[in-house]
Short mmCIF file of C-alpha atoms in Angstrom, two decimals:
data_model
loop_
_atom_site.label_atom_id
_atom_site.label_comp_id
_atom_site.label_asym_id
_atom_site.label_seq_id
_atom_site.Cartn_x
_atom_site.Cartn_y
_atom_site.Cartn_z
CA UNK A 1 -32.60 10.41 2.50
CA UNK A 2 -31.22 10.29 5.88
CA UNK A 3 -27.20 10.53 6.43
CA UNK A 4 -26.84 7.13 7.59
CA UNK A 5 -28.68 6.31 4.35
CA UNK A 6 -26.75 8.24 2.00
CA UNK A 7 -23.59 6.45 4.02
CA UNK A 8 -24.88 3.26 3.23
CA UNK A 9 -25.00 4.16 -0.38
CA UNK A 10 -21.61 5.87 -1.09
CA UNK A 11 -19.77 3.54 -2.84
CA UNK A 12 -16.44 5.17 -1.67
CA UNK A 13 -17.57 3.72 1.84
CA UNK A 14 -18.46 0.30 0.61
CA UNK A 15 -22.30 0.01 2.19
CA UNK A 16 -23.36 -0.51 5.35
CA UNK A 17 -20.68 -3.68 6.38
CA UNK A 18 -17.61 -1.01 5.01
CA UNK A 19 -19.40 1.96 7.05
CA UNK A 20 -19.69 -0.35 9.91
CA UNK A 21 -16.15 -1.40 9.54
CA UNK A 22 -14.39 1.95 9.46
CA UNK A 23 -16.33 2.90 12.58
CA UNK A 24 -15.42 -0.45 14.70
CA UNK A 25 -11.47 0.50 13.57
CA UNK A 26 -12.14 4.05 14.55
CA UNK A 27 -13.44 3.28 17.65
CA UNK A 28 -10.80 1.29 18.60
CA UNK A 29 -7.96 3.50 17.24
CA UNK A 30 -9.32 6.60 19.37
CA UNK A 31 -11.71 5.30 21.90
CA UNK A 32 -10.75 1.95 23.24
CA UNK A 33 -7.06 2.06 22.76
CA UNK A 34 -6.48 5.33 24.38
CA UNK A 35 -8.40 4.80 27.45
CA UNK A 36 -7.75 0.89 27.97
CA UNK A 37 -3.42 1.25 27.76
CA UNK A 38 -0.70 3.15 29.46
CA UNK A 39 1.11 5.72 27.71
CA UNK A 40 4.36 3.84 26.82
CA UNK A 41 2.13 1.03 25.66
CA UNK A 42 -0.01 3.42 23.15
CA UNK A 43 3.36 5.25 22.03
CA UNK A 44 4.09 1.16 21.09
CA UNK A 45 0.76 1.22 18.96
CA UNK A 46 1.67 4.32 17.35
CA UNK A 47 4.59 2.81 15.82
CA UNK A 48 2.62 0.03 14.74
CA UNK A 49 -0.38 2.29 13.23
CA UNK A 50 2.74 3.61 10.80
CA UNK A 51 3.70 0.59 9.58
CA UNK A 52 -0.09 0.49 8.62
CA UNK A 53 0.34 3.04 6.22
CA UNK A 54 2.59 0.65 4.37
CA UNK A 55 0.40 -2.53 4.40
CA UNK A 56 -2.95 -0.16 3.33
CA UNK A 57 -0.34 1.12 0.14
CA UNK A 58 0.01 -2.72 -0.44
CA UNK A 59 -3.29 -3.26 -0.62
CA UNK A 60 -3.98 -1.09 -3.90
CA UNK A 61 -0.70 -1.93 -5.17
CA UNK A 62 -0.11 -5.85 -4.30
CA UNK A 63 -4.39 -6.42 -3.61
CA UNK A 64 -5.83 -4.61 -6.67
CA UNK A 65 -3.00 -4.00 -8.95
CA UNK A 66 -1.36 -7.44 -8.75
CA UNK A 67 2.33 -5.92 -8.44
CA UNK A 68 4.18 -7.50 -5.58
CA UNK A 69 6.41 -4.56 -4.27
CA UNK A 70 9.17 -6.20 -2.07
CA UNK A 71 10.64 -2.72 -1.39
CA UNK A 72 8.50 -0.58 -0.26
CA UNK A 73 11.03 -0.60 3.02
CA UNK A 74 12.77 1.76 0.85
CA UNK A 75 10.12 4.34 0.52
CA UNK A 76 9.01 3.87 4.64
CA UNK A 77 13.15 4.84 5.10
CA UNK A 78 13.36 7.69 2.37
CA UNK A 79 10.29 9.30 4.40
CA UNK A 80 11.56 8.37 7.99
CA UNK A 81 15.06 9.84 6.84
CA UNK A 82 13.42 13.51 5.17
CA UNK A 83 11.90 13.77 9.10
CA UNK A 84 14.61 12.74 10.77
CA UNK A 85 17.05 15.29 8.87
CA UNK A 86 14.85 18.12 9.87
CA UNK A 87 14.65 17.06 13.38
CA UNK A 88 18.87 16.47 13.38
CA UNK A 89 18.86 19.90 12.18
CA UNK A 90 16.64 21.42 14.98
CA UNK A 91 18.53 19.52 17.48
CA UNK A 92 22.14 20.30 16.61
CA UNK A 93 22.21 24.04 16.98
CA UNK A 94 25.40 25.71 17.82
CA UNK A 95 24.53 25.96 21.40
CA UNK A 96 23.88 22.43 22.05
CA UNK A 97 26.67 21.34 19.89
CA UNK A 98 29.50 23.89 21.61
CA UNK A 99 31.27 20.80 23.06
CA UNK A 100 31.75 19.65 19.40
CA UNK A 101 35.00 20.68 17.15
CA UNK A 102 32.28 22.21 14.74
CA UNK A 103 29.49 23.51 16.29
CA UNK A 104 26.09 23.76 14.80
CA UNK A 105 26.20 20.30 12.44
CA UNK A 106 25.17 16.84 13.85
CA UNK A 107 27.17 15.24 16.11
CA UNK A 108 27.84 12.43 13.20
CA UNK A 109 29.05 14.93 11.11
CA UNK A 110 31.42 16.10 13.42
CA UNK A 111 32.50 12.49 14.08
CA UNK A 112 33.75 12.09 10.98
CA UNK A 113 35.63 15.13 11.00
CA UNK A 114 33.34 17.07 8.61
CA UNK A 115 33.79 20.78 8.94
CA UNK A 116 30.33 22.29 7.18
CA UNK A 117 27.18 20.82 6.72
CA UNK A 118 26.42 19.41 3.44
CA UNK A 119 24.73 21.23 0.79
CA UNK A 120 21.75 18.89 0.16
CA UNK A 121 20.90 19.12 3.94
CA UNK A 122 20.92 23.12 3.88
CA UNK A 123 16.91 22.86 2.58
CA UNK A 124 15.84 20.66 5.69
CA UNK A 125 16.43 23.42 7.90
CA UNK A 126 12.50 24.45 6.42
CA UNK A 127 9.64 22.14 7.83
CA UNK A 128 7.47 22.61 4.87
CA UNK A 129 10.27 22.03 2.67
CA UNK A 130 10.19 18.14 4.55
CA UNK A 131 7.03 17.83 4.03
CA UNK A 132 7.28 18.63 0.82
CA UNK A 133 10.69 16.41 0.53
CA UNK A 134 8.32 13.43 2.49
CA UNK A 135 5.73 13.81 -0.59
CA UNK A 136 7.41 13.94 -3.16
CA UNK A 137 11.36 12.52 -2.99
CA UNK A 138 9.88 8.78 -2.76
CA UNK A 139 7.07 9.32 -5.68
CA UNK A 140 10.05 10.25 -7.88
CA UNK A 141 12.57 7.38 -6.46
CA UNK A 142 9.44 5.11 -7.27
CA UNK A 143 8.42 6.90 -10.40
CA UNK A 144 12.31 6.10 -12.06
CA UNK A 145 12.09 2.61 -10.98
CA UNK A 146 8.79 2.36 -12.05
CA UNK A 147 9.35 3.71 -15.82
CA UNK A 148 12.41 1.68 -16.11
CA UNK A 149 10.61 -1.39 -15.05
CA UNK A 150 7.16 -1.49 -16.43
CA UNK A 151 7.94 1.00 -19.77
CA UNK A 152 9.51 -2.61 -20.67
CA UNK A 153 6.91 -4.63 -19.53
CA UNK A 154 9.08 -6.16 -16.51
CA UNK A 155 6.48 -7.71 -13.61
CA UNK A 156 5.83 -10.92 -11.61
CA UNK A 157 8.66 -12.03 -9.73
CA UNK A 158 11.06 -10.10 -11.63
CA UNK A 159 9.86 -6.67 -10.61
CA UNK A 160 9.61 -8.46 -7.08
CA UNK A 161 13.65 -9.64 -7.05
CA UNK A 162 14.53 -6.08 -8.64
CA UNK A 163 12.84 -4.32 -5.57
CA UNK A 164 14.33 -6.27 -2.90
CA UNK A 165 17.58 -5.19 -4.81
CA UNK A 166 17.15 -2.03 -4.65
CA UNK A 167 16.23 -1.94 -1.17
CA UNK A 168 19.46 -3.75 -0.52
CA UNK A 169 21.64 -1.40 -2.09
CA UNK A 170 19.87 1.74 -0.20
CA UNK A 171 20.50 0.27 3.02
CA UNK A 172 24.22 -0.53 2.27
CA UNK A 173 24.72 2.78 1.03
CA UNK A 174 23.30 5.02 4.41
CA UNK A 175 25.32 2.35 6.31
CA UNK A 176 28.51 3.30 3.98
CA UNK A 177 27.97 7.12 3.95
CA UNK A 178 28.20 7.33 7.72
CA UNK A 179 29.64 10.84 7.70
CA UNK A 180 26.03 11.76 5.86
CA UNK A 181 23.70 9.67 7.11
CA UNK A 182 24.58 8.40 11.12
CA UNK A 183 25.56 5.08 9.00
CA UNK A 184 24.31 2.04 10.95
CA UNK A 185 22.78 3.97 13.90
CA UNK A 186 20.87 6.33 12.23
CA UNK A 187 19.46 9.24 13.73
CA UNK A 188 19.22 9.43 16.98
CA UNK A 189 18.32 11.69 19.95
CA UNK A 190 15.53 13.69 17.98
CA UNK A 191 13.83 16.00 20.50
CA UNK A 192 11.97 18.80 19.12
CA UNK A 193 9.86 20.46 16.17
CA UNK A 194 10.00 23.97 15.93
CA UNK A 195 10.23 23.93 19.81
CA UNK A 196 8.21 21.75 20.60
CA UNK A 197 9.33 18.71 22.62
CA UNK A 198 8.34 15.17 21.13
CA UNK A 199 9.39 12.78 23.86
CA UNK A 200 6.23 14.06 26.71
CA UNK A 201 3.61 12.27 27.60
CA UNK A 202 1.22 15.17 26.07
CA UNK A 203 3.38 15.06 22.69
CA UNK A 204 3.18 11.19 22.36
CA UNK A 205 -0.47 11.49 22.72
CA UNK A 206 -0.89 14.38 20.26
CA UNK A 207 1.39 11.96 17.60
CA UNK A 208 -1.13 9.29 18.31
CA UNK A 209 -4.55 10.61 17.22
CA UNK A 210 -2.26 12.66 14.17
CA UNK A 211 -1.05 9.41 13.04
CA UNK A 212 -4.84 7.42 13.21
CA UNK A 213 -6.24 10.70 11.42
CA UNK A 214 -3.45 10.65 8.75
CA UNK A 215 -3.90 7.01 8.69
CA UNK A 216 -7.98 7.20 7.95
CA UNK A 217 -7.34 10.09 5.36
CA UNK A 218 -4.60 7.56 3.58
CA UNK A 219 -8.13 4.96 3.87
CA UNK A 220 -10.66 7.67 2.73
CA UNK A 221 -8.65 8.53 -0.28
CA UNK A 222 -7.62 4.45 -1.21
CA UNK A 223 -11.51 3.81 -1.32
CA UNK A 224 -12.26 6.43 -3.26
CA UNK A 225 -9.48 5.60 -5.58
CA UNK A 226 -11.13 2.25 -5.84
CA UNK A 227 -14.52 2.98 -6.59
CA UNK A 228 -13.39 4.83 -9.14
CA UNK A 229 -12.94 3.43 -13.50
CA UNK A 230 -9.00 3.87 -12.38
CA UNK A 231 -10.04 0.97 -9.72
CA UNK A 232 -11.86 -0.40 -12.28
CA UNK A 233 -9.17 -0.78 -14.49
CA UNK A 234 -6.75 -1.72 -11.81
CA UNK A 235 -8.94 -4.75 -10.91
CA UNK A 236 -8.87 -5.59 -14.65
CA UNK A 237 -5.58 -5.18 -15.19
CA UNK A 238 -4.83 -7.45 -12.46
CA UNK A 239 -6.91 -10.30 -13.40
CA UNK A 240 -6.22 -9.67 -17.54
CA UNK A 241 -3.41 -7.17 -18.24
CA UNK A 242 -3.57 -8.26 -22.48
CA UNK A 243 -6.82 -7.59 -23.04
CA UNK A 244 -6.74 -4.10 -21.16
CA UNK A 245 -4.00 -3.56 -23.34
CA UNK A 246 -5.45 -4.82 -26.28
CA UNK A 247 -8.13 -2.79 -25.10
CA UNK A 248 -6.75 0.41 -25.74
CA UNK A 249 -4.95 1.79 -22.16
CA UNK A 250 -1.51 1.91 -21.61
CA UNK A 251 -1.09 -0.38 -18.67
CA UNK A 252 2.68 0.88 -17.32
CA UNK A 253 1.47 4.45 -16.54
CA UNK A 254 -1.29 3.06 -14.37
CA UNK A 255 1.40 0.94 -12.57
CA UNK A 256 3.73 3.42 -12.75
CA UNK A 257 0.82 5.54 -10.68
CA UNK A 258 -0.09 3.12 -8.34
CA UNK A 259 3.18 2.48 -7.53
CA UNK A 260 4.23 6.02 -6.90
CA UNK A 261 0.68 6.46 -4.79
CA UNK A 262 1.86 3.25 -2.46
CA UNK A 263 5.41 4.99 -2.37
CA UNK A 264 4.36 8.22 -0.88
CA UNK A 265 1.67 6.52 1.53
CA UNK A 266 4.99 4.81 2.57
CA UNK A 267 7.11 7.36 3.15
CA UNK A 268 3.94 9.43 5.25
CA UNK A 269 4.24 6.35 7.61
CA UNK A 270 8.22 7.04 7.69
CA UNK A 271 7.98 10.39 8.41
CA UNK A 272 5.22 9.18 11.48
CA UNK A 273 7.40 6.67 12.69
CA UNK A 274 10.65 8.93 12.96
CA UNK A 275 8.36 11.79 15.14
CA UNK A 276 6.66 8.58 16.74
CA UNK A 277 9.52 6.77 18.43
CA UNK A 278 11.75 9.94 18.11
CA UNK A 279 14.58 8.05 15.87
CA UNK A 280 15.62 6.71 12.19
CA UNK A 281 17.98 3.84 11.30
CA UNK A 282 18.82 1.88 8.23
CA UNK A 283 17.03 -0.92 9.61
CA UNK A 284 14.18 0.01 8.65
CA UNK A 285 15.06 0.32 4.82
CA UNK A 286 16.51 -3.04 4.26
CA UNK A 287 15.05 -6.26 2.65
CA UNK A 288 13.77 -8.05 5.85
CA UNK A 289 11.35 -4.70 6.91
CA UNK A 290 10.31 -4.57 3.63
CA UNK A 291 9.04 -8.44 3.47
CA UNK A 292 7.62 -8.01 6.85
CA UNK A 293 5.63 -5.15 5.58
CA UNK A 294 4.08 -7.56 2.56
CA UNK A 295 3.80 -10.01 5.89
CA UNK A 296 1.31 -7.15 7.38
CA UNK A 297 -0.60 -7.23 4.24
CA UNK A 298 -1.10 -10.68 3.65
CA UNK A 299 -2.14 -11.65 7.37
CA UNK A 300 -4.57 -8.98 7.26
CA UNK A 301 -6.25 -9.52 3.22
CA UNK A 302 -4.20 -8.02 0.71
CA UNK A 303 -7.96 -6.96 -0.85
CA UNK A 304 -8.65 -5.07 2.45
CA UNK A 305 -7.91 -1.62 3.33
CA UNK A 306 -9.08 -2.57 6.66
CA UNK A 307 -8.16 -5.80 7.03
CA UNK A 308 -4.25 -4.49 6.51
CA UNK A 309 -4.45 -2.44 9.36
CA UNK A 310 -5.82 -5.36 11.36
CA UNK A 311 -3.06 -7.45 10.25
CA UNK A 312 -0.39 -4.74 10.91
CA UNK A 313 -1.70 -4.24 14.62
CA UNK A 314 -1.98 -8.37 15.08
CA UNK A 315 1.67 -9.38 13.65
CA UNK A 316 3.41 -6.86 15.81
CA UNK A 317 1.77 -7.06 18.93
CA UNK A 318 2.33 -10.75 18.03
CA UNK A 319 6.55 -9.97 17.96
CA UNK A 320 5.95 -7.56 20.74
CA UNK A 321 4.60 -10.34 23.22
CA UNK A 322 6.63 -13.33 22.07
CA UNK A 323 9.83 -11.19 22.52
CA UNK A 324 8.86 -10.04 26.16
CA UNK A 325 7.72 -13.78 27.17
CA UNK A 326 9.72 -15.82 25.04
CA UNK A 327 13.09 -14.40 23.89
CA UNK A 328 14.87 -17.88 22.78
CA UNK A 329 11.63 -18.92 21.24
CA UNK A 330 9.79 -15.62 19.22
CA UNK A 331 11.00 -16.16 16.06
CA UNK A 332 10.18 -19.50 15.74
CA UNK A 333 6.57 -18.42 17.37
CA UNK A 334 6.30 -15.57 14.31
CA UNK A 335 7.19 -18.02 12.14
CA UNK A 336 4.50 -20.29 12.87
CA UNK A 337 1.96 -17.67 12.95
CA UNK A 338 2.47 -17.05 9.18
CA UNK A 339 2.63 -20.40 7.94
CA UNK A 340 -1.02 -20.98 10.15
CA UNK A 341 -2.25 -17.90 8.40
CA UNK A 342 -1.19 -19.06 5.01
CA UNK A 343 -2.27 -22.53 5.16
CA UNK A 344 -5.39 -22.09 6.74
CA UNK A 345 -6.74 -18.31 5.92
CA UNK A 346 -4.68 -17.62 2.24
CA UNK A 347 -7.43 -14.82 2.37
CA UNK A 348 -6.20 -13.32 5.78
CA UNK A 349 -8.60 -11.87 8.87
CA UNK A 350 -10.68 -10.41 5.92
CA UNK A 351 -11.18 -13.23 4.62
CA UNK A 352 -12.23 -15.10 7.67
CA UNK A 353 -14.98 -12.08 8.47
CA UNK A 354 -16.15 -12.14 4.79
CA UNK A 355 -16.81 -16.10 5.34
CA UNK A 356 -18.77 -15.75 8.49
CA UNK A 357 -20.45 -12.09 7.77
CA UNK A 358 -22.06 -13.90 4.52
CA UNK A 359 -22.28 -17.17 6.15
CA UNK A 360 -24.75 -15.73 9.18
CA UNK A 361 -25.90 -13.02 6.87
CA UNK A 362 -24.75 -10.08 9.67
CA UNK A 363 -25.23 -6.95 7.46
CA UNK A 364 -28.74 -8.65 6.09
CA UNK A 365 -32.11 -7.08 6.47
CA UNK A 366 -33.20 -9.68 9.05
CA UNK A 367 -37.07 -8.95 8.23
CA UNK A 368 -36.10 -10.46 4.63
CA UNK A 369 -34.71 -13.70 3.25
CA UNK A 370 -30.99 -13.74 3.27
CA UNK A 371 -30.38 -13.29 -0.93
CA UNK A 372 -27.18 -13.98 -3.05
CA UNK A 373 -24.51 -11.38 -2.43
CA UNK A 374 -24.72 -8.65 -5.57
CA UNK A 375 -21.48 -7.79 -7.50
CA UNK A 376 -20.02 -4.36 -7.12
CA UNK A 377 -20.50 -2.28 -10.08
CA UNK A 378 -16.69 -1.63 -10.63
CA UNK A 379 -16.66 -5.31 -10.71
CA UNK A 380 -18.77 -5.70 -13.15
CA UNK A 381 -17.79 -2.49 -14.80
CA UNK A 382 -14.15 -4.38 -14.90
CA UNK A 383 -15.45 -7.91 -16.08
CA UNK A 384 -17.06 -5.61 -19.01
CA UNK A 385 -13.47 -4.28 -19.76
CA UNK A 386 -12.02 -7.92 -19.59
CA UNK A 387 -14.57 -9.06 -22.07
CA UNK A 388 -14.84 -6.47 -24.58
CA UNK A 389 -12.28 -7.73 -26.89
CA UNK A 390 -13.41 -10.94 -26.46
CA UNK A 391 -17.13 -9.42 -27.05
CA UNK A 392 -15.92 -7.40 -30.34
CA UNK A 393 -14.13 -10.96 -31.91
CA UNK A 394 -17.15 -12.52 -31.70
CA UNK A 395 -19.13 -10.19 -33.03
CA UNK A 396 -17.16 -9.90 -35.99
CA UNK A 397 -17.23 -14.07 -35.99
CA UNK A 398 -20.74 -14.03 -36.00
CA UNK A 399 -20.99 -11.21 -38.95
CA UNK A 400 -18.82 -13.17 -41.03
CA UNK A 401 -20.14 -16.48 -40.57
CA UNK A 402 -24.09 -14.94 -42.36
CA UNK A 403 -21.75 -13.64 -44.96
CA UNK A 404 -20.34 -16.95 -45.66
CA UNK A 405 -23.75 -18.85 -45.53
CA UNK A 406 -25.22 -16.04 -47.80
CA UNK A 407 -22.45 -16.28 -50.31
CA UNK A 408 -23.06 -20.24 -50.22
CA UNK A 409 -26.79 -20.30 -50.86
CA UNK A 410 -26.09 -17.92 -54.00
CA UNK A 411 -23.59 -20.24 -55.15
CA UNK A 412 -25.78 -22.99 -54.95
CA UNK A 413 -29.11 -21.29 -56.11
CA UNK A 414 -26.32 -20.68 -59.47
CA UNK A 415 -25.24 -23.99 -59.77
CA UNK A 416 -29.13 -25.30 -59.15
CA UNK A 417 -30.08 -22.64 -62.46
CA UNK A 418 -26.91 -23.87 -64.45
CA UNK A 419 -28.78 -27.69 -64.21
CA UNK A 420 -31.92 -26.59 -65.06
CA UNK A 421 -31.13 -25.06 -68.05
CA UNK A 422 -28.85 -27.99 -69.31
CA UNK A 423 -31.83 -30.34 -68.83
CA UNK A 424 -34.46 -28.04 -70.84
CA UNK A 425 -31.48 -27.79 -73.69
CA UNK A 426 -31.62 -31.61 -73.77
CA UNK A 427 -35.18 -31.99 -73.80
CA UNK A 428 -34.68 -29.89 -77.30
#
């Protein structure tokens, strides 16, 4: 079996149309985009390629897991911030902070007349203590809210309104604590890692291709998530959360996972962002970010991973050209671009490429008829899980029905005896 063979058949790829899909979207992020757009331009698409990370977390959780997140601004900031402090750090060393009345602690800090930097900073000064911070500080954020909210069964639109709560309160609190956190400008004037100066054209390039790499692993490892039984169940649970509980699997820890996954995908797009455009602010924590993320999402098919990123890079160049050409009139542009999309494509670009791709039969053996599309196995594997209680009551139905009719004809074949031998005793 040849490679491209053994490509076609890897489930984690999705056949030959998801093989041929990841290498169109590759070939754009690192061929065509590169060499067709200045560098300010592709330092724009950077920024957009994190918000990706986002919509592709939205996919599994929103998509396949059927839990609308209406936070997950919260996680992007959390991330963005963890970079940013390190970067604060690295820029506000004593000698380029002399002019200050404490040297050596961000120029915020110093603002608001604090005299030592803050203990939970002091750990930041480390880079692969922020990684490690960018990993795992939103995972736990989401894994508290998470256990709180589904260990009690809370979902829909409740889990949605609770979210955008908490997303509210995070953003009013790093605007409050401005002596901590830059309050409502952020961090600003981040210039170097460990030396090395972010804001040149040779840095903003290197940032690029990181970001579409890190952006393809957070792909690779959402497919293979999904061809696996956790997908499996995940579609389930989604479509019948009972009777996978009835079933035998306790449904909040694999939304309590799936949540935590989309966090920290979240919070690697944060961290992207903040070395990406080389600042952090709370306006990127907030509720409106956060529903424009689920806006990314659902433009591009919450059920694909490649369809989010599509969406992601089509709403914002979207906002980025009404802006420039129409500044009275881009809102009101935007808005009309999502109500299209949800009247006319509820299934997003995905959806419109699934239509046609079937429609014209595009990934079809052209030397053979065109035949009914085949469903995945984890689809069927999940309609198997959905029906199995259903499967087992019927079953049992069926076994005691025969036990009834049995029981019946013996009672009958009795009563047809007790006759008999009341009629002989007569005759006598």
């Amino acid at each position: 079996m040849t490679l491209w063979e053994k490509m076609k058949a890897s489930p984690v790829l999705g056949g030959k149309e998801g093989v041929i899909g990841l290498a169109v979207l590759a070939a754009i992020i690192f061929v065509v985009l590169p060499l067709g757009v200045d560098i300010f331009r592709l330092n724009l698409i950077g920024k957009y390629l994190t918000y990706a990370f986002v919509a592709v977390g939205l996919v599994m959780l929103w998509g396949h897991g059927g839990i609308l997140s209406l936070g997950q601004g919260i996680f992007f900031g959390l991330g963005g911030y963890a970079m940013a402090m390190f970067l604060k750090l690295e820029a506000s060393d004593p000698l380029s902070t002399k002019i200050q009345s404490t040297p050596g602690i961000p120029d915020f800090m110093d603002w608001n007349q604090l005299t030592a930097l803050p203990w939970f900073w002091e750990p930041f000064k480390s880079l692969p203590f922020t990684i490690f911070a960018v990993l795992t500080i939103p995972a736990l954020f989401a894994y508290i809210i998470g256990y709180a909210m589904f260990k009690r069964r809370v979902g829909g639109v409740y889990f949605s309104i609770i979210t955008q709560a908490v997303a509210l309160i995070l953003s009013i609190l790093i605007v409050g604590q401005q002596g901590y956190t830059g309050g409502v400008n952020g961090m600003t004037d981040l210039r170097t890692m460990l030396g090395w100066d972010i804001r040149t054209d040779s840095a903003k390039y290197i940032l690029y291709f990181a970001n579409g790499l890190l952006l393809f692993g957070a792909i690779f490892l959402s497919k293979y998530i999904m061809s696996s039984k956790f997908g499996m169940l995940l579609l389930a649970m989604r479509d019948k959360e009972e009777r996978v509980r009835f079933s035998g699997y306790d449904v909040s820890n694999f939304k309590i996972f799936i949540f935590c996954l989309a966090a920290m995908m979240s919070a690697v797009g944060g961290a992207m962002f903040t070395l990406q455009v080389g600042f952090m602010s709370p306006s990127f924590v907030g509720i409106v970010p956060s529903i424009e993320m689920v806006i990314f999402c659902a433009v591009g098919g919450r059920a694909s991973l490649i369809g989010a990123v599509y969406g992601t890079l089509l709403v914002n160049y979207g906002k980025t050209v009404f802006s420039e050409n129409y500044p009275e009139m881009w809102l009101y542009l935007m808005g009309g671009l999502f109500i299209a999309v949800v009247m006319f494509f509820p299934s997003g670009l995905a959806g419109i490429w699934d239509k046609y791709a079937t429609k014209y039969g595009w990934f079809k053996d052209k030397a053979q008829p065109v035949k009914k599309p085949e469903v995945s196995t984890s689809e069927v594997e999940a309609q198997a899980v959905l029906t199995d209680t259903a499967t087992e009551t019927s079953l049992a139905t069926e076994s005691t029905s025969v036990v009834s009719k049995k029981v019946t004809r013996k009672k009958a074949d009795a009563s047809t005896a007790i006759e008999s031998n009341k009629l002989r005793g007569a005759e006598a």
